[in-house]
XYZ file of C-alpha atoms in Angstrom:
641
model
C 0.000 0.000 0.000
C 2.895 2.377 0.735
C 4.284 3.931 -2.413
C 6.313 6.924 -3.586
C 5.074 9.144 -6.415
C 6.137 8.247 -9.930
C 8.614 11.117 -10.527
C 8.139 11.179 -14.287
C 4.340 11.336 -14.086
C 4.048 13.596 -11.025
C 4.244 17.345 -10.580
C 4.901 19.570 -7.565
C 4.297 23.316 -7.366
C 5.819 25.067 -4.348
C 4.394 28.539 -3.807
C 5.491 31.157 -1.324
C 5.026 34.855 -0.793
C 7.662 36.270 1.530
C 7.764 39.945 0.470
C 4.688 42.190 0.509
C 5.239 45.549 -1.162
C 1.867 47.300 -1.129
C 0.391 47.104 2.371
C 2.106 47.606 5.760
C -0.647 45.491 7.327
C 0.908 42.527 5.514
C 4.432 42.273 6.981
C 7.177 40.424 5.163
C 7.776 36.796 6.156
C 11.389 36.088 5.070
C 11.244 32.516 6.405
C 8.863 31.604 3.579
C 11.747 31.601 1.094
C 13.583 28.992 3.158
C 10.342 27.029 3.541
C 10.014 26.690 -0.215
C 13.658 26.079 -1.067
C 14.270 23.526 1.683
C 11.078 21.659 0.810
C 12.162 21.590 -2.829
C 15.480 19.986 -1.857
C 13.848 17.384 0.352
C 11.289 16.395 -2.273
C 13.769 16.139 -5.151
C 16.937 14.785 -3.543
C 17.541 11.236 -2.396
C 17.752 7.760 -3.959
C 15.561 8.702 -5.786
C 13.609 11.771 -4.705
C 9.842 11.641 -4.476
C 9.668 14.207 -7.297
C 12.120 15.018 -10.051
C 13.865 18.378 -10.146
C 12.672 18.891 -13.719
C 8.991 18.570 -12.802
C 9.068 20.538 -9.543
C 8.123 24.186 -10.006
C 8.968 26.945 -7.504
C 7.084 30.231 -7.586
C 8.362 32.793 -5.073
C 6.747 36.180 -4.455
C 4.170 36.112 -7.268
C 2.891 39.662 -7.767
C -0.450 38.998 -9.452
C -2.976 36.133 -9.606
C -1.724 35.372 -13.124
C 1.852 34.862 -11.846
C 0.648 32.148 -9.479
C -2.271 30.719 -11.439
C -0.720 29.953 -14.819
C 2.213 27.813 -13.530
C -0.247 26.078 -11.202
C -2.687 25.224 -13.977
C 0.058 24.082 -16.365
C 1.484 21.635 -13.795
C -2.008 20.443 -12.850
C -2.782 19.430 -16.425
C 0.564 17.615 -16.804
C 0.337 15.551 -13.604
C -0.852 11.977 -14.018
C 0.179 10.257 -10.793
C 0.598 12.822 -7.987
C -0.036 16.568 -8.064
C 1.324 18.341 -4.978
C 0.796 22.009 -4.164
C 2.374 23.812 -1.204
C 1.715 27.422 -0.236
C 3.167 29.543 2.558
C 2.395 33.178 3.207
C -0.425 35.406 4.360
C -3.943 34.017 4.214
C -6.826 36.459 3.812
C -10.580 36.110 3.909
C -13.081 37.857 1.676
C -15.363 40.361 3.443
C -18.658 39.026 2.156
C -18.546 35.277 1.477
C -15.582 34.594 3.832
C -13.762 32.752 1.031
C -10.043 32.159 1.389
C -7.427 34.139 -0.568
C -3.687 33.503 -0.749
C -1.473 36.526 -0.307
C 0.631 37.851 -3.193
C 3.447 40.372 -3.261
C 1.059 43.186 -4.281
C -1.870 42.116 -2.103
C -3.797 44.677 -0.057
C -5.322 43.381 3.176
C -8.742 44.989 2.785
C -9.063 44.237 -0.936
C -8.283 40.516 -1.315
C -10.827 40.025 -4.119
C -8.819 42.366 -6.358
C -5.228 41.832 -5.197
C -4.856 38.238 -3.893
C -5.228 34.747 -5.350
C -8.649 33.166 -4.693
C -8.648 29.713 -3.193
C -11.200 28.840 -5.847
C -8.272 28.867 -8.293
C -6.632 26.002 -6.355
C -9.902 24.087 -6.559
C -10.154 24.640 -10.292
C -6.568 23.529 -10.881
C -7.141 20.354 -8.859
C -10.371 19.614 -10.707
C -8.524 20.113 -14.017
C -5.796 17.635 -13.095
C -5.958 13.987 -14.213
C -3.607 13.062 -11.328
C -4.468 9.969 -9.336
C -3.735 11.805 -6.085
C -3.816 15.531 -5.423
C -2.051 16.849 -2.330
C -2.439 20.328 -0.848
C -0.294 21.660 2.011
C -1.172 25.124 3.309
C 0.890 27.096 5.802
C -1.300 30.157 6.302
C -4.040 31.078 8.718
C -7.746 30.743 8.084
C -8.952 32.700 11.066
C -7.726 36.093 9.952
C -7.526 37.463 13.481
C -4.911 40.138 14.117
C -2.669 38.228 16.536
C 0.984 39.033 16.973
C 2.995 36.539 14.985
C 0.001 35.524 12.851
C 0.214 35.464 9.093
C -3.067 37.259 8.459
C -4.627 40.441 9.829
C -8.242 39.864 8.774
C -11.178 38.157 10.509
C -13.273 35.097 9.753
C -16.095 33.531 11.704
C -16.844 30.327 9.838
C -14.768 27.253 8.991
C -13.140 27.203 5.557
C -11.761 23.690 5.595
C -14.856 22.452 3.782
C -13.716 24.459 0.767
C -10.830 22.026 0.347
C -12.758 18.766 0.301
C -12.213 17.902 -3.345
C -12.604 14.276 -4.330
C -9.243 12.506 -4.527
C -7.431 15.272 -2.674
C -5.486 15.115 0.567
C -5.240 18.407 2.448
C -2.877 19.237 5.297
C -3.156 22.659 6.933
C -1.142 24.483 9.543
C -4.094 25.469 11.742
C -7.809 25.100 12.316
C -10.330 27.505 10.824
C -10.236 29.876 13.765
C -6.499 29.954 14.444
C -3.587 31.793 12.831
C -0.433 30.217 11.511
C 2.691 31.231 13.404
C 6.132 32.537 12.605
C 8.880 34.058 14.700
C 11.404 36.647 13.630
C 14.882 35.199 13.233
C 13.758 31.616 12.620
C 14.756 29.861 9.416
C 11.244 28.484 8.840
C 7.710 29.246 9.904
C 6.594 27.125 12.864
C 4.423 24.594 11.008
C 6.708 24.136 8.014
C 9.753 23.955 10.264
C 8.376 20.897 12.067
C 7.192 19.399 8.776
C 10.648 19.752 7.215
C 12.412 18.266 10.236
C 10.198 15.183 10.015
C 10.772 14.836 6.263
C 14.536 15.228 6.622
C 15.327 13.399 9.875
C 12.408 10.984 10.149
C 9.764 10.624 12.804
C 11.139 9.789 16.267
C 10.153 6.531 17.945
C 9.225 4.870 14.648
C 11.094 2.210 12.732
C 9.761 3.206 9.316
C 12.420 4.112 6.770
C 9.967 6.396 4.924
C 7.742 9.323 5.836
C 4.196 9.063 4.488
C 1.597 11.812 4.470
C -0.486 10.000 7.083
C 2.454 9.448 9.434
C 3.503 13.049 8.928
C 0.101 14.367 9.981
C -0.051 12.178 13.078
C 3.427 13.350 14.081
C 2.609 17.045 13.560
C -0.689 16.680 15.415
C 1.287 15.393 18.405
C 4.292 17.723 18.487
C 2.873 21.088 17.428
C 0.281 21.521 20.219
C 2.884 20.329 22.734
C 4.938 23.388 21.750
C 2.000 25.746 22.120
C 1.386 25.884 18.361
C -1.934 25.456 16.532
C -3.087 21.912 15.882
C -2.838 20.979 12.193
C -5.840 19.692 10.266
C -6.282 17.149 7.509
C -9.133 16.013 5.327
C -9.828 13.771 2.356
C -7.214 11.135 3.211
C -8.111 8.487 0.581
C -5.062 6.527 -0.620
C -2.850 9.641 -0.553
C -2.266 9.004 3.146
C 0.099 6.218 2.113
C 2.214 8.325 -0.255
C 5.920 8.338 0.638
C 7.355 11.848 0.444
C 10.893 11.199 1.717
C 13.339 8.599 2.918
C 15.047 10.483 5.749
C 18.781 10.939 5.225
C 19.764 10.614 8.895
C 18.355 7.166 9.423
C 21.429 5.109 8.493
C 20.428 4.665 4.887
C 20.734 1.182 3.554
C 20.964 1.679 -0.173
C 21.550 -1.127 -2.639
C 25.131 -0.083 -3.237
C 26.643 -3.280 -1.886
C 23.941 -5.819 -2.550
C 24.967 -8.606 -4.960
C 21.496 -9.186 -6.399
C 20.737 -5.697 -7.676
C 19.450 -5.798 -11.223
C 20.806 -3.627 -13.989
C 22.403 -3.753 -17.440
C 25.365 -6.148 -17.406
C 27.842 -3.980 -19.389
C 31.289 -5.046 -20.420
C 34.226 -5.083 -18.005
C 35.793 -2.062 -19.652
C 32.456 -0.246 -19.721
C 31.854 -0.796 -16.009
C 35.337 0.350 -15.057
C 34.995 3.400 -17.305
C 31.731 4.326 -15.561
C 33.384 3.913 -12.168
C 36.364 6.039 -13.162
C 34.068 8.679 -14.642
C 32.373 8.980 -11.259
C 35.733 9.477 -9.550
C 36.773 12.113 -12.112
C 33.506 14.011 -11.675
C 34.215 14.174 -7.947
C 37.737 15.426 -8.529
C 36.304 18.116 -10.808
C 34.110 19.315 -7.951
C 30.873 17.685 -9.146
C 30.378 15.599 -6.023
C 26.628 15.095 -6.443
C 27.181 13.779 -9.967
C 29.993 11.532 -8.702
C 27.644 10.015 -6.133
C 24.948 9.468 -8.761
C 27.331 7.722 -11.163
C 28.970 5.570 -8.486
C 25.635 4.642 -6.892
C 24.524 3.357 -10.285
C 27.700 1.458 -11.198
C 28.546 -0.194 -7.850
C 25.534 -2.551 -7.954
C 26.510 -3.542 -11.520
C 30.112 -4.143 -10.446
C 28.877 -6.230 -7.532
C 26.576 -8.317 -9.705
C 29.057 -8.770 -12.557
C 32.368 -9.233 -10.729
C 31.164 -10.288 -7.298
C 31.145 -8.417 -3.961
C 34.757 -9.381 -3.121
C 36.338 -8.382 -6.410
C 38.961 -5.613 -5.998
C 37.282 -3.528 -8.705
C 34.000 -3.653 -6.797
C 35.691 -2.751 -3.521
C 37.426 0.237 -5.127
C 34.070 1.427 -6.456
C 32.570 1.140 -2.983
C 35.350 3.096 -1.282
C 35.082 5.800 -3.976
C 31.350 6.058 -3.324
C 31.997 6.384 0.401
C 34.547 9.147 -0.149
C 32.416 11.339 -2.400
C 29.373 10.794 -0.197
C 31.358 12.355 2.627
C 32.667 15.156 0.451
C 29.069 15.996 -0.441
C 28.416 16.587 3.260
C 27.047 13.288 4.572
C 29.930 12.296 6.862
C 27.785 9.833 8.825
C 26.914 7.869 5.689
C 30.523 8.039 4.483
C 31.633 6.581 7.803
C 29.129 3.755 7.549
C 30.078 2.916 3.955
C 33.814 3.178 4.684
C 33.570 0.968 7.773
C 31.831 -1.801 5.816
C 34.137 -1.503 2.808
C 37.432 -1.413 4.742
C 36.351 -4.470 6.706
C 35.779 -6.335 3.425
C 39.014 -4.997 1.917
C 41.030 -6.188 4.913
C 39.433 -9.638 4.694
C 39.792 -10.016 0.914
C 42.914 -8.028 -0.014
C 44.788 -8.048 3.278
C 45.634 -5.168 5.631
C 48.633 -3.946 3.620
C 47.158 -3.888 0.125
C 47.387 -0.369 -1.292
C 43.595 -0.124 -1.740
C 43.073 -1.243 1.865
C 45.530 1.363 3.127
C 43.820 4.122 1.150
C 40.501 2.926 2.566
C 41.895 2.929 6.106
C 43.145 6.492 5.646
C 39.709 7.580 4.446
C 37.976 5.714 7.263
C 40.125 7.522 9.822
C 39.197 10.804 8.149
C 35.442 10.193 8.423
C 35.844 9.052 12.014
C 37.450 12.423 12.682
C 34.709 14.253 10.797
C 32.168 12.557 13.061
C 33.833 14.241 16.051
C 36.135 11.438 17.249
C 39.334 13.423 16.815
C 41.586 11.353 19.068
C 40.495 8.080 17.453
C 41.093 9.601 14.013
C 44.553 10.664 15.131
C 45.318 7.183 16.457
C 44.262 5.481 13.213
C 45.988 8.020 10.958
C 49.203 7.749 12.989
C 49.052 4.001 12.374
C 48.301 4.092 8.647
C 50.676 6.848 7.442
C 53.871 4.770 8.041
C 52.261 1.889 6.120
C 51.330 4.217 3.251
C 54.909 5.496 3.205
C 56.345 1.964 3.229
C 53.984 0.394 0.676
C 53.235 3.281 -1.695
C 56.367 5.341 -1.132
C 56.924 8.723 0.533
C 56.119 10.675 -2.617
C 52.872 8.918 -3.480
C 49.868 11.244 -3.601
C 47.913 9.171 -1.061
C 50.870 9.209 1.336
C 51.052 12.991 1.123
C 47.291 13.280 1.632
C 47.621 10.975 4.643
C 50.292 13.253 6.124
C 47.947 16.206 5.688
C 45.226 14.330 7.543
C 47.684 13.439 10.286
C 48.451 17.136 10.741
C 44.769 18.009 10.857
C 43.789 15.458 13.486
C 46.863 16.368 15.502
C 45.564 19.915 15.648
C 41.948 18.944 16.265
C 43.067 16.674 19.102
C 44.505 19.680 20.916
C 48.021 20.236 19.548
C 47.777 23.110 17.015
C 51.494 23.951 17.270
C 52.406 20.394 16.287
C 49.870 20.569 13.450
C 51.452 23.798 12.208
C 54.888 22.135 12.288
C 53.620 19.064 10.394
C 51.952 21.150 7.673
C 55.061 23.332 7.437
C 57.096 20.186 6.722
C 54.476 18.844 4.289
C 54.028 21.889 2.031
C 57.528 21.749 0.437
C 57.039 18.049 -0.336
C 53.631 18.712 -1.871
C 55.079 21.462 -4.028
C 58.058 19.337 -5.097
C 56.077 16.175 -5.916
C 52.689 17.454 -7.089
C 53.634 20.934 -8.224
C 53.165 24.390 -6.748
C 49.791 24.793 -8.459
C 48.302 21.442 -7.509
C 45.129 21.689 -5.432
C 46.614 19.518 -2.667
C 49.556 21.908 -2.415
C 47.196 24.835 -2.052
C 45.238 22.883 0.561
C 48.463 22.268 2.483
C 49.318 25.966 2.443
C 45.818 26.856 3.617
C 46.053 24.357 6.452
C 49.503 25.632 7.419
C 48.083 29.133 7.826
C 45.107 27.809 9.776
C 47.135 25.850 12.321
C 49.674 28.634 12.610
C 46.853 30.928 13.636
C 45.331 28.345 15.964
C 48.727 27.961 17.641
C 48.700 31.656 18.527
C 50.458 33.046 15.472
C 47.700 35.253 14.085
C 50.142 37.656 12.391
C 52.200 34.871 10.720
C 48.905 33.329 9.577
C 47.935 36.656 7.988
C 51.286 36.790 6.175
C 50.856 33.252 4.837
C 47.315 33.963 3.648
C 48.227 37.320 2.124
C 50.598 35.400 -0.161
C 48.220 32.480 -0.735
C 45.055 34.361 -1.752
C 46.532 35.959 -4.915
C 48.124 32.637 -5.941
C 44.759 30.912 -5.636
C 42.865 33.674 -7.395
C 45.191 33.733 -10.434
C 45.650 29.947 -10.632
C 42.235 28.505 -9.732
C 40.054 31.557 -10.256
C 38.341 34.124 -8.049
C 35.289 31.898 -7.560
C 37.166 28.700 -6.719
C 36.236 27.274 -3.341
C 39.858 27.314 -2.137
C 40.150 30.995 -3.052
C 37.000 31.927 -1.175
C 37.919 29.890 1.909
C 41.348 31.516 1.975
C 39.753 34.967 1.847
C 37.528 33.944 4.742
C 40.504 32.685 6.775
C 42.369 35.912 6.050
C 39.462 37.798 7.581
C 39.462 35.520 10.627
C 43.149 35.904 11.421
C 43.205 39.600 10.532
C 40.652 40.123 13.260
C 42.558 37.932 15.691
C 45.679 39.969 14.926
C 43.883 43.122 16.043
C 42.696 44.447 12.680
C 38.986 44.347 13.485
C 37.773 46.728 10.798
C 39.739 44.919 8.097
C 38.247 41.631 9.305
C 34.749 43.015 8.984
C 35.459 44.440 5.528
C 36.846 41.104 4.339
C 33.826 39.183 5.634
C 31.400 41.771 4.243
C 32.938 40.999 0.840
C 33.368 37.221 1.062
C 30.002 36.221 2.539
C 28.018 37.163 -0.620
C 30.611 35.428 -2.811
C 30.534 32.231 -0.746
C 26.749 32.271 -0.722
C 26.649 32.719 -4.503
C 29.298 30.098 -5.335
C 29.055 27.495 -2.563
C 25.439 28.134 -1.612
C 23.838 29.799 1.428
C 23.785 26.519 3.377
C 27.389 25.517 2.749
C 29.379 25.114 5.955
C 31.989 27.645 4.870
C 29.280 30.196 4.091
C 27.775 29.699 7.535
C 31.205 29.964 9.179
C 31.855 33.225 7.352
C 28.462 34.585 8.429
C 29.337 33.754 12.042
C 32.630 35.618 11.703
C 30.904 38.576 10.046
C 28.433 38.801 12.931
C 31.243 38.628 15.490
C 33.407 41.316 13.897
C 30.365 43.494 13.365
C 29.956 43.491 17.124
C 33.664 44.001 17.687
C 33.605 47.124 15.506
C 31.012 48.777 17.721
C 27.645 47.613 16.391
C 26.266 45.119 18.941
C 22.672 45.578 17.754
C 23.646 44.552 14.218
C 25.669 41.638 15.626
C 22.602 40.409 17.541
C 20.448 40.650 14.414
C 23.007 38.732 12.332
C 23.517 36.016 14.967
C 19.769 35.618 15.521
C 19.225 34.837 11.840
C 22.337 32.668 11.700
C 21.614 30.433 14.705
C 18.350 29.176 13.198
C 20.104 28.376 9.907
C 22.951 26.597 11.724
C 20.561 24.411 13.711
C 18.771 23.401 10.503
C 21.807 22.835 8.280
C 24.533 21.615 10.645
C 22.388 20.396 13.532
C 21.874 21.710 17.074
C 24.945 19.869 18.390
C 27.426 21.110 15.811
C 30.375 23.050 17.214
C 29.597 26.115 15.116
C 25.957 26.113 16.233
C 26.657 26.057 19.962
C 29.526 28.562 19.740
C 27.327 30.944 17.736
C 24.567 30.630 20.331
C 27.091 31.630 23.006
C 28.273 34.596 20.927
C 24.667 35.674 20.485
C 24.286 35.701 24.276
C 27.396 37.863 24.650
C 26.284 40.483 22.137
C 22.798 40.518 23.628
C 24.427 41.500 26.911
C 26.623 44.133 25.269
C 23.540 45.512 23.530
C 21.863 45.896 26.928
C 19.547 42.861 27.173
C 21.523 41.471 30.107
C 18.728 39.416 31.645
C 17.903 37.690 28.361
C 21.619 37.146 27.721
C 22.130 35.453 31.083
C 19.254 33.068 30.386
C 20.800 32.356 26.978
C 24.192 31.647 28.589
C 22.585 29.245 31.078
C 20.872 27.440 28.191
C 23.985 27.106 26.015
C 26.681 26.282 28.601
C 25.512 22.676 29.183
C 25.619 22.178 25.406
C 29.138 23.642 25.228
C 30.207 21.237 28.001
C 28.662 18.285 26.191
C 29.730 19.122 22.615
C 33.161 20.719 23.125
C 34.075 19.484 26.596
C 34.255 21.378 29.910
C 37.888 22.384 29.369
C 37.578 23.626 25.790
C 38.637 27.284 25.357
C 35.162 28.305 24.135
C 33.509 26.631 27.129
C 35.865 28.271 29.623
C 35.575 31.669 27.943
C 31.773 31.614 27.999
C 31.680 30.439 31.599
C 33.749 33.518 32.477
C 31.483 35.732 30.378
C 28.439 34.402 32.228
C 30.107 35.194 35.564
C 30.976 38.682 34.300
C 27.448 39.502 33.178
C 25.886 37.875 36.232
C 27.962 40.096 38.481
C 26.791 43.192 36.621
C 23.176 42.045 36.511
C 23.020 41.048 40.178
C 23.983 44.601 41.123
C 21.774 46.227 38.523
C 18.643 44.209 39.227
C 19.161 43.639 42.967
C 15.819 45.124 43.995
C 13.888 43.277 41.297
C 15.580 39.953 42.114
C 14.771 40.135 45.833
C 11.389 41.907 45.743
C 9.850 40.688 42.494
C 9.276 41.885 38.964
C 6.712 44.449 40.048
C 9.445 46.759 41.279
C 11.374 49.156 39.095
C 13.898 47.696 36.682
C 13.536 45.304 33.816
C 15.187 42.463 31.972
C 17.362 44.560 29.793
């Protein structure tokens, strides 16, 4: 009964109005843009996605009913299996018949009939669609009451959910007929869509299902949203659409068919299979990691079926797939794939086969990326001498292994030793691979990083001042290495006391990273954190608070609440809140984040110790400032500033 949509015969239209230009009674809802874009990624990515990228349409900030209606109607007529429509934005109600209207960029609150999109248009599009199942998800309010944080300022006194009961349609809404939808300034998503996206991406807690269906999604949202003080979602017209699979969550230890011997597929010749495998590796080396994963995911089952699971060619394909999966950002999956593959390599090829050693080096790397820095250091320390002995000191994999050894040495708490190791490695990289090889540039970048981490901010600036032009002329201004080096130059310039230069550098590099690497890339988020910090350090704490508030929500969504950058940014937000004057709120924020700093970084980590001292500093000031209020209650003079 459970089934995903047929991507080729299905259509999805994701609608959102975030910016309202004509009426101050309709405030902007910036989170709507993230709602739409993140939902698009979740629906189209995966193995395979529920919908194809080619047949998923995004319409952001439509200005007129035509801008929304025509793409909607076109997709409706093309859909044969599943037709899904999502809308987020302001919901308005007509003054006479109380019919629902969807807000547009040029909507006027008291003239929805002339300036907004009538819900009747959704009905007509659904009725015009030959799709087997039609799915509607609405994140807007029906009530229309003017409640702070609501998405609609108008009033309604009768239920509208009946308007959506179209035969063959499943409807999921963010609130009942008499309640507003909710959003909060500074959050990445609106409240309803935020919970919906978390369930689609991470799965539903306390369930063993490997997929998220519409029915399971509704039951989950109905349980968690009211528990957080949010409106209870509604559904109607379940039919068979309740069993549609929208996603296979990526954080549930995916068990793809990449190593199964009985996967079907075209046999292909030996040379053809190896060429496909090598093409995948080359695409990864060219920076097309997603394409590398696609190609390798397709060829590994064919290698397994044709050559057998223990054939060296199959094992090499598997370790390549693991590597590029990690490079694409899924370190947990890379660790799982590498662990399985290295175990098989050791059994079949022996512990000292060159492919096994390369696999061991990669496995140690993904162990480190998962946060186990000391274990990564132990394994890398063990494998580098074997790489040197078997492959030779000048082999590329040996040199890469030495770079990893330096990194995990630094991450394990010895940045000075890491700086020394990278300083010794860079001349060898330049001699063997060439001064303009990407690994050589990576070594120079790492040398600057660990030099700065060891306390040499000014030497790090000198190294980066030389490196950035070399990267820009050799690899290009938009190359990832160039942009990261510019970001690191900003970081260490600030640490060296040049605060205004640091801010200027980050003001310039953040838009470039966002454009080239994407707004959710880790390096983009790191640069945004640095920009917020140096904005505060240059005398603008209010702007720093605004930047950190927006950033923390994005970090929690993209990197996770327990990522180092997330918890450190939360602590920095608390500090700048206090500097800005909101000392009481800052102290509560410090108390909330310190246990997470202890757990994620350790009680003796510099960031943990520093923020514990900051809490003591601000507590001392606040205890004096709010003494009367603390002892005699909030009714006395003074406030939580």
